[in-house]
Amino acid sequence: MDKILIYGSRPLSGSTKVSGSKNSSLPILAATLLTRERCVVQGVPDLSDTHYMLQILTYLGAQVERASGTVSVAAEKVQSVAPYDVVRKMRASVCVLGPLLGRCKEATVSLPGGCVIGDRPIDLHLKGFEALGATVRVKGGNIKVFAPKLAGAVINMQGRFGPTVLGTDNVMMAAVLADGMTVIEEAAQEPEVVDLANFLNEMGAKIEGAGTRRIIIEGVSALHGTEHRVIPDRIEAGTFLVAGAIAGKGVTVARVKPEHVCSVTDALARCGFRIEIGADWISVSPNGDASPLELATEPYPGFPTDMQAQMCALVSTSRGTSFVTENIFPRRYMHVAELKRMGAQVQLDGATAVIQGVDRLLGAPVMASDLRASAALVLAGLKADGITEVSRVYHIDRGYERLDEKLSDLGAHIERVKAA
Ligand code: EPZ
């Protein structure tokens, strides 16, 4: 298992390009199961998670070819059973349920296991399938959904912690081939949901309202192949903006959709950083000491939960006390104990992290636990004095394409080493 060593307090500068979106690529690749014809998806990032999705599509019978960021999938024949061994590596595998149900009118997929960021039930996904007329059985660790035919319905996707992203995606993918009209109320509005809806419409679906809380889907009898480029990864963009804030003297993040990250740029501006925004780039530069802030994660267009850990790392050296509240995954604080090992002053009060800014962080051996927590530890290491050693970096490789190389190109002294 690799480790990453960060030799801290080296100022970053220059420009970096954002890769394609992981959280767009995964449901879009799953949606290729909805047609027998070939689909070509461009800008798919080289991550272990996208590789897992391609393994699942291949297992289900699709012909998959990949050449750097371009993936071609032809699912002429598919089978509808995805067992534990195939899906256990990635929770997002659950989003093959909707396309298989839509196309084959049946699907059996292993129930996703536990997750360190908190409870991640799929009750809203299953409720949506039942509303479309499917029978749902959960038995022996498997979810089995089937229906002689699917019929449009009105479905509310609001959960205890807000709408569900993959739930909205899954129901949308099942409904595109259903008879009649489906209305998804309280739908997730994330840009990745819009990107999936655009892809489905390019395949011949009839979807309106993606990006709003009300999505209307007019069922069609069949879908065709298409070509599509996924949107840039807004969470990767946010992570590099925080890197530029935490240790930069002027960093530009290019090939980004600024409108997708305005909650992050607003938060950085509230911390006192200078933000400049262009058509497809954003630059961040210091403007004196960082100020503390109060922040709460919300469904899009609110502040993303996937940027919460990175912001905790940033404000751990601000002038004063910050309050960061996690409203989507209230227990998503695996990074806190590790930041404290580096000298951060953090108290957890329910779903709120109370962070007393300190003058400096000190490098230490720390353990990655999940994708975004591990990114936060790397960012803290950029700021810290001495060497930070992040282990279990496979978590990072799930969602960041060449993070260490890109940071190194910005001037960071960072090395990836094989653990002894
Ligand atoms: C997506 O997960 C993202 N993953 C997550 O990013 C992201 O954190 C999350 O959305 C929220 O923005 C992908 O897109 C692959 P949800 P998803 O269903 O869809 C509750 C990353 O770091 N809920 O929107 O699985 C749930 O427990 C990953 O890239 C139910 O109660 O998240 C949570 O509290 C991590 N019942 C809230 O809703 C359900 O049926 C939002 O979860 C479904 C969800």
CSV table of C-alpha atoms and ligand atoms in Angstrom, one decimal:
chain,number,residue,atom,x,y,z
A,1,MET,CA,0.0,0.0,0.0
A,2,ASP,CA,1.3,3.4,-1.0
A,3,LYS,CA,2.0,6.3,1.4
A,4,ILE,CA,2.2,10.0,0.6
A,5,LEU,CA,4.9,12.1,2.2
A,6,ILE,CA,4.4,15.9,2.3
A,7,TYR,CA,7.3,18.1,3.2
A,8,GLY,CA,5.2,21.1,4.4
A,9,SER,CA,5.3,24.9,4.3
A,10,ARG,CA,6.3,25.2,0.7
A,11,PRO,CA,4.2,27.9,-1.1
A,12,LEU,CA,2.2,26.7,-4.0
A,13,SER,CA,1.8,28.7,-7.2
A,14,GLY,CA,0.8,28.3,-10.8
A,15,SER,CA,-2.1,26.6,-12.5
A,16,THR,CA,-3.7,23.2,-12.5
A,17,LYS,CA,-6.4,21.6,-14.7
A,18,VAL,CA,-9.4,19.8,-13.3
A,19,SER,CA,-10.3,16.3,-14.5
A,20,GLY,CA,-13.7,15.0,-15.4
A,21,SER,CA,-16.2,14.4,-12.7
A,22,LYS,CA,-16.1,11.1,-10.8
A,23,ASN,CA,-19.7,11.6,-9.5
A,24,SER,CA,-21.0,12.3,-13.0
A,25,SER,CA,-19.0,9.5,-14.7
A,26,LEU,CA,-20.3,6.7,-12.4
A,27,PRO,CA,-24.1,7.1,-13.1
A,28,ILE,CA,-23.5,8.0,-16.7
A,29,LEU,CA,-21.5,4.8,-17.3
A,30,ALA,CA,-24.2,2.8,-15.5
A,31,ALA,CA,-26.8,4.5,-17.8
A,32,THR,CA,-25.1,3.0,-20.9
A,33,LEU,CA,-26.9,-0.3,-19.9
A,34,LEU,CA,-30.2,1.3,-21.0
A,35,THR,CA,-29.4,0.8,-24.7
A,36,ARG,CA,-28.1,-2.0,-26.9
A,37,GLU,CA,-26.2,0.6,-29.0
A,38,ARG,CA,-22.7,1.9,-28.4
A,39,CYS,CA,-22.1,4.9,-26.1
A,40,VAL,CA,-18.9,6.9,-26.0
A,41,VAL,CA,-18.2,8.8,-22.8
A,42,GLN,CA,-15.3,11.3,-22.8
A,43,GLY,CA,-13.4,12.9,-19.9
A,44,VAL,CA,-13.8,9.9,-17.6
A,45,PRO,CA,-11.2,10.3,-14.9
A,46,ASP,CA,-8.6,7.5,-14.3
A,47,LEU,CA,-9.7,6.5,-10.8
A,48,SER,CA,-10.2,3.2,-9.1
A,49,ASP,CA,-13.9,3.9,-8.8
A,50,THR,CA,-14.3,4.4,-12.5
A,51,HIS,CA,-12.4,1.2,-13.1
A,52,TYR,CA,-14.7,-0.6,-10.7
A,53,MET,CA,-17.7,0.6,-12.6
A,54,LEU,CA,-16.3,-0.7,-15.9
A,55,GLN,CA,-15.6,-4.1,-14.3
A,56,ILE,CA,-19.3,-4.2,-13.2
A,57,LEU,CA,-20.5,-3.3,-16.8
A,58,THR,CA,-18.2,-6.0,-18.2
A,59,TYR,CA,-19.5,-8.5,-15.7
A,60,LEU,CA,-23.0,-7.7,-16.7
A,61,GLY,CA,-22.1,-8.5,-20.4
A,62,ALA,CA,-21.2,-5.1,-21.9
A,63,GLN,CA,-18.3,-4.6,-24.3
A,64,VAL,CA,-16.1,-2.0,-22.7
A,65,GLU,CA,-13.1,-0.2,-24.3
A,66,ARG,CA,-11.1,2.5,-22.6
A,67,ALA,CA,-8.5,4.7,-24.2
A,68,SER,CA,-7.2,7.3,-21.6
A,69,GLY,CA,-10.3,9.4,-20.7
A,70,THR,CA,-12.6,8.0,-23.5
A,71,VAL,CA,-14.7,5.0,-22.6
A,72,SER,CA,-16.8,3.2,-25.2
A,73,VAL,CA,-19.6,0.8,-24.0
A,74,ALA,CA,-21.8,-1.5,-26.0
A,75,ALA,CA,-24.4,-3.3,-23.9
A,76,GLU,CA,-25.9,-5.3,-26.6
A,77,LYS,CA,-26.8,-8.2,-24.3
A,78,VAL,CA,-26.9,-7.8,-20.5
A,79,GLN,CA,-27.7,-10.0,-17.6
A,80,SER,CA,-29.3,-8.4,-14.6
A,81,VAL,CA,-27.5,-9.9,-11.6
A,82,ALA,CA,-24.6,-8.1,-9.9
A,83,PRO,CA,-23.3,-10.2,-7.0
A,84,TYR,CA,-21.4,-9.1,-3.8
A,85,ASP,CA,-17.9,-9.7,-5.1
A,86,VAL,CA,-18.5,-7.5,-8.1
A,87,VAL,CA,-20.2,-4.5,-6.3
A,88,ARG,CA,-18.7,-4.7,-2.8
A,89,LYS,CA,-15.8,-2.4,-3.6
A,90,MET,CA,-17.9,0.7,-4.4
A,91,ARG,CA,-21.2,1.9,-2.9
A,92,ALA,CA,-22.1,3.8,-6.1
A,93,SER,CA,-22.5,0.4,-7.8
A,94,VAL,CA,-26.1,0.7,-6.5
A,95,CYS,CA,-26.8,2.9,-9.5
A,96,VAL,CA,-26.9,0.0,-11.9
A,97,LEU,CA,-30.2,-1.0,-10.3
A,98,GLY,CA,-32.2,1.7,-12.1
A,99,PRO,CA,-30.9,1.0,-15.6
A,100,LEU,CA,-31.2,-2.8,-15.2
A,101,LEU,CA,-34.8,-2.4,-13.9
A,102,GLY,CA,-35.6,0.0,-16.7
A,103,ARG,CA,-34.2,-2.2,-19.5
A,104,CYS,CA,-34.6,-5.8,-18.2
A,105,LYS,CA,-37.6,-5.2,-15.9
A,106,GLU,CA,-35.6,-7.0,-13.2
A,107,ALA,CA,-32.3,-6.6,-11.3
A,108,THR,CA,-30.5,-8.3,-8.4
A,109,VAL,CA,-27.7,-6.3,-6.9
A,110,SER,CA,-25.9,-6.9,-3.6
A,111,LEU,CA,-26.9,-4.5,-0.9
A,112,PRO,CA,-24.1,-1.8,-0.4
A,113,GLY,CA,-22.1,-2.4,2.8
A,114,GLY,CA,-21.3,0.0,5.7
A,115,CYS,CA,-19.6,3.3,5.1
A,116,VAL,CA,-17.3,5.2,7.5
A,117,ILE,CA,-18.9,8.6,6.6
A,118,GLY,CA,-22.1,7.5,8.2
A,119,ASP,CA,-25.5,5.7,7.6
A,120,ARG,CA,-26.2,5.4,3.9
A,121,PRO,CA,-29.6,3.7,3.5
A,122,ILE,CA,-31.1,3.3,0.0
A,123,ASP,CA,-34.8,3.3,1.2
A,124,LEU,CA,-35.6,6.3,-1.1
A,125,HIS,CA,-34.2,4.5,-4.1
A,126,LEU,CA,-36.4,1.4,-3.4
A,127,LYS,CA,-39.4,3.6,-2.6
A,128,GLY,CA,-39.0,5.2,-6.0
A,129,PHE,CA,-38.9,1.8,-7.8
A,130,GLU,CA,-42.0,0.6,-5.9
A,131,ALA,CA,-43.8,3.7,-7.0
A,132,LEU,CA,-43.0,2.8,-10.6
A,133,GLY,CA,-44.7,-0.5,-10.0
A,134,ALA,CA,-41.7,-2.7,-9.2
A,135,THR,CA,-41.7,-5.4,-6.5
A,136,VAL,CA,-38.7,-5.0,-4.1
A,137,ARG,CA,-37.2,-7.8,-2.1
A,138,VAL,CA,-34.2,-7.5,0.2
A,139,LYS,CA,-33.0,-11.0,1.1
A,140,GLY,CA,-29.6,-12.6,1.9
A,141,GLY,CA,-27.8,-9.3,1.4
A,142,ASN,CA,-29.3,-8.8,-2.1
A,143,ILE,CA,-31.8,-6.4,-3.4
A,144,LYS,CA,-34.1,-7.9,-6.0
A,145,VAL,CA,-36.4,-5.6,-8.0
A,146,PHE,CA,-38.8,-6.8,-10.7
A,147,ALA,CA,-41.9,-5.7,-12.6
A,148,PRO,CA,-43.8,-7.1,-15.6
A,149,LYS,CA,-43.8,-3.4,-16.7
A,150,LEU,CA,-43.1,0.0,-15.3
A,151,ALA,CA,-45.6,2.8,-15.2
A,152,GLY,CA,-44.9,6.5,-14.6
A,153,ALA,CA,-45.7,7.9,-11.1
A,154,VAL,CA,-45.2,11.0,-8.8
A,155,ILE,CA,-42.3,10.3,-6.4
A,156,ASN,CA,-41.0,12.4,-3.6
A,157,MET,CA,-37.3,11.9,-3.0
A,158,GLN,CA,-37.0,14.0,0.2
A,159,GLY,CA,-35.2,12.2,3.0
A,160,ARG,CA,-34.3,13.1,6.6
A,161,PHE,CA,-31.1,14.8,5.4
A,162,GLY,CA,-32.5,16.3,2.2
A,163,PRO,CA,-32.9,14.9,-1.3
A,164,THR,CA,-30.8,11.9,-2.4
A,165,VAL,CA,-28.3,12.3,-5.4
A,166,LEU,CA,-27.9,8.7,-6.5
A,167,GLY,CA,-31.6,8.0,-5.6
A,168,THR,CA,-32.7,10.7,-8.0
A,169,ASP,CA,-30.3,9.3,-10.6
A,170,ASN,CA,-31.5,5.7,-10.1
A,171,VAL,CA,-35.2,6.5,-10.3
A,172,MET,CA,-34.7,8.8,-13.3
A,173,MET,CA,-32.8,5.9,-15.1
A,174,ALA,CA,-35.7,3.4,-14.3
A,175,ALA,CA,-38.4,5.9,-15.4
A,176,VAL,CA,-37.0,6.8,-18.8
A,177,LEU,CA,-38.3,3.5,-20.3
A,178,ALA,CA,-41.5,3.4,-18.2
A,179,ASP,CA,-45.0,3.9,-19.7
A,180,GLY,CA,-46.3,7.4,-19.2
A,181,MET,CA,-45.1,10.3,-17.2
A,182,THR,CA,-43.0,10.3,-14.0
A,183,VAL,CA,-42.6,13.4,-11.8
A,184,ILE,CA,-39.8,13.4,-9.2
A,185,GLU,CA,-40.6,15.9,-6.5
A,186,GLU,CA,-37.9,17.1,-4.1
A,187,ALA,CA,-35.3,15.9,-6.5
A,188,ALA,CA,-31.5,16.4,-6.0
A,189,GLN,CA,-30.3,19.4,-8.0
A,190,GLU,CA,-26.6,18.6,-8.1
A,191,PRO,CA,-24.8,19.3,-11.4
A,192,GLU,CA,-24.0,15.6,-11.7
A,193,VAL,CA,-27.8,14.9,-11.8
A,194,VAL,CA,-28.1,17.5,-14.6
A,195,ASP,CA,-25.2,15.9,-16.5
A,196,LEU,CA,-26.9,12.5,-16.3
A,197,ALA,CA,-30.2,13.9,-17.5
A,198,ASN,CA,-28.4,15.6,-20.4
A,199,PHE,CA,-26.8,12.3,-21.3
A,200,LEU,CA,-30.1,10.4,-21.2
A,201,ASN,CA,-31.8,13.1,-23.3
A,202,GLU,CA,-28.9,12.7,-25.9
A,203,MET,CA,-29.9,9.0,-25.9
A,204,GLY,CA,-33.4,9.9,-26.8
A,205,ALA,CA,-35.0,10.3,-23.4
A,206,LYS,CA,-37.5,13.0,-22.6
A,207,ILE,CA,-36.5,14.6,-19.3
A,208,GLU,CA,-37.3,18.2,-18.2
A,209,GLY,CA,-36.5,20.1,-15.1
A,210,ALA,CA,-33.2,18.5,-14.1
A,211,GLY,CA,-31.4,20.9,-11.8
A,212,THR,CA,-34.6,22.0,-10.2
A,213,ARG,CA,-36.5,20.2,-7.3
A,214,ARG,CA,-39.1,18.9,-9.9
A,215,ILE,CA,-38.0,16.6,-12.7
A,216,ILE,CA,-40.6,15.4,-15.3
A,217,ILE,CA,-39.8,12.3,-17.4
A,218,GLU,CA,-42.0,11.2,-20.3
A,219,GLY,CA,-41.3,7.5,-20.9
A,220,VAL,CA,-40.1,6.3,-24.3
A,221,SER,CA,-40.0,2.8,-25.8
A,222,ALA,CA,-36.2,2.7,-26.5
A,223,LEU,CA,-33.0,4.6,-26.2
A,224,HIS,CA,-30.1,4.9,-28.7
A,225,GLY,CA,-26.3,5.3,-28.5
A,226,THR,CA,-24.6,8.6,-28.1
A,227,GLU,CA,-21.4,10.5,-27.4
A,228,HIS,CA,-21.0,12.7,-24.3
A,229,ARG,CA,-18.3,14.6,-22.4
A,230,VAL,CA,-18.7,14.6,-18.6
A,231,ILE,CA,-18.6,17.9,-16.7
A,232,PRO,CA,-15.4,18.9,-14.8
A,233,ASP,CA,-15.1,17.6,-11.2
A,234,ARG,CA,-16.3,20.5,-8.9
A,235,ILE,CA,-15.1,18.7,-5.8
A,236,GLU,CA,-11.6,18.3,-7.2
A,237,ALA,CA,-11.8,22.0,-8.2
A,238,GLY,CA,-12.8,22.9,-4.7
A,239,THR,CA,-10.0,20.8,-3.2
A,240,PHE,CA,-7.4,22.6,-5.3
A,241,LEU,CA,-8.9,26.0,-4.4
A,242,VAL,CA,-8.5,25.1,-0.7
A,243,ALA,CA,-4.9,23.9,-1.5
A,244,GLY,CA,-4.2,27.3,-3.0
A,245,ALA,CA,-5.8,29.0,0.0
A,246,ILE,CA,-4.0,26.9,2.7
A,247,ALA,CA,-0.5,27.1,1.2
A,248,GLY,CA,-0.6,29.2,-1.9
A,249,LYS,CA,0.7,32.5,-3.1
A,250,GLY,CA,-1.5,32.5,-6.2
A,251,VAL,CA,-3.0,29.3,-7.6
A,252,THR,CA,-5.3,29.0,-10.6
A,253,VAL,CA,-7.7,26.1,-11.1
A,254,ALA,CA,-8.5,25.8,-14.8
A,255,ARG,CA,-11.1,23.8,-16.9
A,256,VAL,CA,-13.7,24.3,-14.2
A,257,LYS,CA,-17.4,25.5,-14.3
A,258,PRO,CA,-17.2,28.4,-11.8
A,259,GLU,CA,-21.0,28.3,-11.3
A,260,HIS,CA,-20.7,24.8,-9.9
A,261,VAL,CA,-18.3,25.9,-7.1
A,262,CYS,CA,-19.6,29.3,-6.0
A,263,SER,CA,-20.5,28.1,-2.5
A,264,VAL,CA,-16.8,27.2,-2.1
A,265,THR,CA,-15.5,30.4,-3.6
A,266,ASP,CA,-18.0,32.4,-1.4
A,267,ALA,CA,-16.7,30.5,1.7
A,268,LEU,CA,-13.0,31.2,0.8
A,269,ALA,CA,-13.9,34.9,0.2
A,270,ARG,CA,-15.5,35.0,3.7
A,271,CYS,CA,-12.2,33.7,5.0
A,272,GLY,CA,-10.5,36.7,3.5
A,273,PHE,CA,-8.9,35.1,0.4
A,274,ARG,CA,-8.8,37.0,-2.9
A,275,ILE,CA,-10.8,35.2,-5.6
A,276,GLU,CA,-10.8,36.0,-9.3
A,277,ILE,CA,-13.1,34.2,-11.6
A,278,GLY,CA,-12.9,33.7,-15.4
A,279,ALA,CA,-15.0,31.8,-17.9
A,280,ASP,CA,-13.5,28.4,-17.0
A,281,TRP,CA,-10.9,29.3,-14.4
A,282,ILE,CA,-10.7,30.5,-10.8
A,283,SER,CA,-7.7,31.9,-9.0
A,284,VAL,CA,-7.2,32.1,-5.2
A,285,SER,CA,-4.5,34.2,-3.5
A,286,PRO,CA,-3.8,35.0,0.2
A,287,ASN,CA,-4.8,38.4,1.6
A,288,GLY,CA,-3.3,38.3,5.1
A,289,ASP,CA,-4.2,35.7,7.8
A,290,ALA,CA,-7.3,33.6,7.1
A,291,SER,CA,-10.4,34.6,9.1
A,292,PRO,CA,-12.6,32.0,10.9
A,293,LEU,CA,-16.0,31.2,9.5
A,294,GLU,CA,-19.4,29.6,10.3
A,295,LEU,CA,-20.3,27.0,7.7
A,296,ALA,CA,-23.0,24.3,7.2
A,297,THR,CA,-23.2,21.7,4.6
A,298,GLU,CA,-26.4,21.6,2.5
A,299,PRO,CA,-27.7,19.9,-0.6
A,300,TYR,CA,-26.7,21.7,-3.8
A,301,PRO,CA,-26.5,24.6,-4.4
A,302,GLY,CA,-25.6,24.8,-0.7
A,303,PHE,CA,-22.0,24.1,0.6
A,304,PRO,CA,-21.1,20.5,-0.4
A,305,THR,CA,-20.5,17.9,2.3
A,306,ASP,CA,-17.7,16.6,0.1
A,307,MET,CA,-15.7,19.8,0.8
A,308,GLN,CA,-16.4,19.9,4.6
A,309,ALA,CA,-13.2,18.1,5.6
A,310,GLN,CA,-11.0,20.2,3.4
A,311,MET,CA,-12.5,23.4,5.0
A,312,CYS,CA,-11.8,22.0,8.4
A,313,ALA,CA,-8.1,21.7,7.5
A,314,LEU,CA,-8.1,25.3,6.2
A,315,VAL,CA,-9.7,27.0,9.2
A,316,SER,CA,-7.5,25.0,11.6
A,317,THR,CA,-4.9,27.7,11.2
A,318,SER,CA,-7.2,30.7,10.9
A,319,ARG,CA,-7.3,33.7,13.4
A,320,GLY,CA,-10.2,32.7,15.7
A,321,THR,CA,-12.9,30.1,16.2
A,322,SER,CA,-14.8,28.5,13.3
A,323,PHE,CA,-18.0,26.4,13.4
A,324,VAL,CA,-18.5,23.8,10.7
A,325,THR,CA,-21.8,21.9,10.8
A,326,GLU,CA,-22.3,18.7,8.8
A,327,ASN,CA,-26.0,18.4,7.9
A,328,ILE,CA,-25.8,15.6,5.2
A,329,PHE,CA,-23.7,12.9,7.0
A,330,PRO,CA,-23.7,14.1,10.6
A,331,ARG,CA,-20.9,11.7,11.7
A,332,ARG,CA,-18.6,12.6,8.7
A,333,TYR,CA,-15.6,13.6,10.9
A,334,MET,CA,-13.0,10.9,10.6
A,335,HIS,CA,-10.5,13.6,9.7
A,336,VAL,CA,-10.8,15.3,13.0
A,337,ALA,CA,-8.8,12.9,15.1
A,338,GLU,CA,-6.0,12.9,12.5
A,339,LEU,CA,-5.9,16.8,12.3
A,340,LYS,CA,-5.6,16.8,16.0
A,341,ARG,CA,-2.6,14.6,15.7
A,342,MET,CA,-1.1,17.5,13.7
A,343,GLY,CA,-1.9,20.0,16.4
A,344,ALA,CA,-5.3,21.2,15.3
A,345,GLN,CA,-7.7,22.3,18.1
A,346,VAL,CA,-11.1,20.8,17.3
A,347,GLN,CA,-14.0,19.9,19.5
A,348,LEU,CA,-17.0,17.9,18.2
A,349,ASP,CA,-20.3,19.2,19.5
A,350,GLY,CA,-22.9,16.9,17.9
A,351,ALA,CA,-22.7,17.5,14.1
A,352,THR,CA,-20.7,20.7,14.6
A,353,ALA,CA,-16.9,20.9,14.7
A,354,VAL,CA,-15.7,23.8,16.8
A,355,ILE,CA,-12.3,24.7,15.5
A,356,GLN,CA,-10.0,27.0,17.4
A,357,GLY,CA,-7.4,28.3,15.0
A,358,VAL,CA,-3.7,27.6,15.9
A,359,ASP,CA,-0.6,29.4,14.7
A,360,ARG,CA,0.9,26.3,13.1
A,361,LEU,CA,0.4,22.6,12.3
A,362,LEU,CA,3.1,20.0,12.8
A,363,GLY,CA,3.8,17.1,10.4
A,364,ALA,CA,2.9,13.6,11.8
A,365,PRO,CA,2.0,10.1,10.5
A,366,VAL,CA,-1.8,10.2,9.8
A,367,MET,CA,-4.3,7.6,8.5
A,368,ALA,CA,-6.6,8.2,5.6
A,369,SER,CA,-10.1,6.8,6.3
A,370,ASP,CA,-12.2,8.0,3.4
A,371,LEU,CA,-11.8,9.9,0.2
A,372,ARG,CA,-12.4,13.5,1.3
A,373,ALA,CA,-10.9,13.0,4.8
A,374,SER,CA,-7.7,11.9,3.1
A,375,ALA,CA,-7.6,14.9,0.8
A,376,ALA,CA,-8.0,17.1,3.9
A,377,LEU,CA,-5.0,15.5,5.5
A,378,VAL,CA,-2.9,16.1,2.4
A,379,LEU,CA,-3.9,19.8,2.5
A,380,ALA,CA,-3.1,20.1,6.2
A,381,GLY,CA,0.3,18.5,5.4
A,382,LEU,CA,1.0,21.3,2.8
A,383,LYS,CA,0.6,23.9,5.6
A,384,ALA,CA,2.4,21.9,8.4
A,385,ASP,CA,6.0,22.3,9.5
A,386,GLY,CA,7.9,19.1,8.9
A,387,ILE,CA,6.9,15.9,7.2
A,388,THR,CA,3.3,14.5,7.1
A,389,GLU,CA,3.0,10.8,6.2
A,390,VAL,CA,-0.4,9.9,4.9
A,391,SER,CA,-1.1,6.1,4.8
A,392,ARG,CA,-3.9,4.1,3.0
A,393,VAL,CA,-3.8,6.5,0.1
A,394,TYR,CA,-5.9,4.1,-1.9
A,395,HIS,CA,-8.7,6.2,-0.5
A,396,ILE,CA,-7.3,9.2,-2.5
A,397,ASP,CA,-7.0,7.2,-5.7
A,398,ARG,CA,-10.7,6.5,-5.6
A,399,GLY,CA,-11.6,10.0,-6.3
A,400,TYR,CA,-8.5,12.2,-7.3
A,401,GLU,CA,-6.6,11.7,-10.6
A,402,ARG,CA,-2.9,12.1,-9.8
A,403,LEU,CA,-3.4,14.4,-6.8
A,404,ASP,CA,0.2,14.2,-5.7
A,405,GLU,CA,1.6,14.9,-9.2
A,406,LYS,CA,-0.7,17.8,-9.7
A,407,LEU,CA,0.3,19.3,-6.3
A,408,SER,CA,3.9,18.7,-7.1
A,409,ASP,CA,3.4,20.7,-10.4
A,410,LEU,CA,2.2,23.6,-8.3
A,411,GLY,CA,5.4,23.5,-6.2
A,412,ALA,CA,4.5,21.1,-3.4
A,413,HIS,CA,7.3,18.8,-2.1
A,414,ILE,CA,5.3,15.6,-2.1
A,415,GLU,CA,6.3,12.0,-2.7
A,416,ARG,CA,4.4,8.8,-3.1
A,417,VAL,CA,6.2,5.9,-1.6
A,418,LYS,CA,5.5,2.2,-1.4
A,419,ALA,CA,4.9,1.2,2.2
A,420,ALA,CA,7.4,-1.2,3.6
B,1,EPZ,C1,-23.6,11.2,-3.5
B,1,EPZ,O1,-23.8,10.1,-2.7
B,1,EPZ,C2,-22.1,11.3,-3.7
B,1,EPZ,N1,-21.6,10.1,-4.3
B,1,EPZ,C3,-21.4,11.5,-2.4
B,1,EPZ,O2,-20.0,11.8,-2.7
B,1,EPZ,C4,-21.9,12.8,-1.8
B,1,EPZ,O3,-21.4,12.9,-0.5
B,1,EPZ,C5,-23.5,12.7,-1.6
B,1,EPZ,O4,-24.1,12.4,-2.9
B,1,EPZ,C6,-24.1,13.9,-1.1
B,1,EPZ,O5,-23.8,15.0,-1.8
B,1,EPZ,C7,-21.7,9.9,-5.7
B,1,EPZ,O6,-22.3,10.7,-6.4
B,1,EPZ,C8,-21.1,8.7,-6.3
B,1,EPZ,P1,-27.2,10.9,-1.0
B,1,EPZ,P2,-25.3,9.5,-2.4
B,1,EPZ,O7,-28.1,9.7,-1.3
B,1,EPZ,O8,-26.1,9.7,-3.6
B,1,EPZ,C9,-29.6,10.0,3.0
B,1,EPZ,C10,-17.7,11.5,-2.6
B,1,EPZ,O9,-16.9,11.8,-1.7
B,1,EPZ,N2,-30.3,8.9,2.3
B,1,EPZ,O10,-27.5,12.2,-1.7
B,1,EPZ,O11,-25.1,8.1,-1.9
B,1,EPZ,C11,-28.1,9.6,3.2
B,1,EPZ,O12,-27.9,8.8,4.3
B,1,EPZ,C12,-19.0,10.8,-2.2
B,1,EPZ,O13,-17.4,11.6,-3.8
B,1,EPZ,C13,-31.4,8.3,2.8
B,1,EPZ,O14,-31.8,8.6,4.0
B,1,EPZ,O15,-25.7,10.4,-1.2
B,1,EPZ,C14,-27.5,11.0,3.4
B,1,EPZ,O16,-27.7,11.4,4.7
B,1,EPZ,C15,-19.1,10.5,-0.8
B,1,EPZ,N3,-32.1,7.4,2.1
B,1,EPZ,C16,-28.4,11.9,2.5
B,1,EPZ,O17,-29.6,11.2,2.3
B,1,EPZ,C17,-31.7,7.1,0.8
B,1,EPZ,O18,-32.4,6.2,0.2
B,1,EPZ,C18,-27.8,12.3,1.2
B,1,EPZ,O19,-27.3,11.1,0.6
B,1,EPZ,C19,-30.6,7.7,0.2
B,1,EPZ,C20,-29.9,8.7,1.0
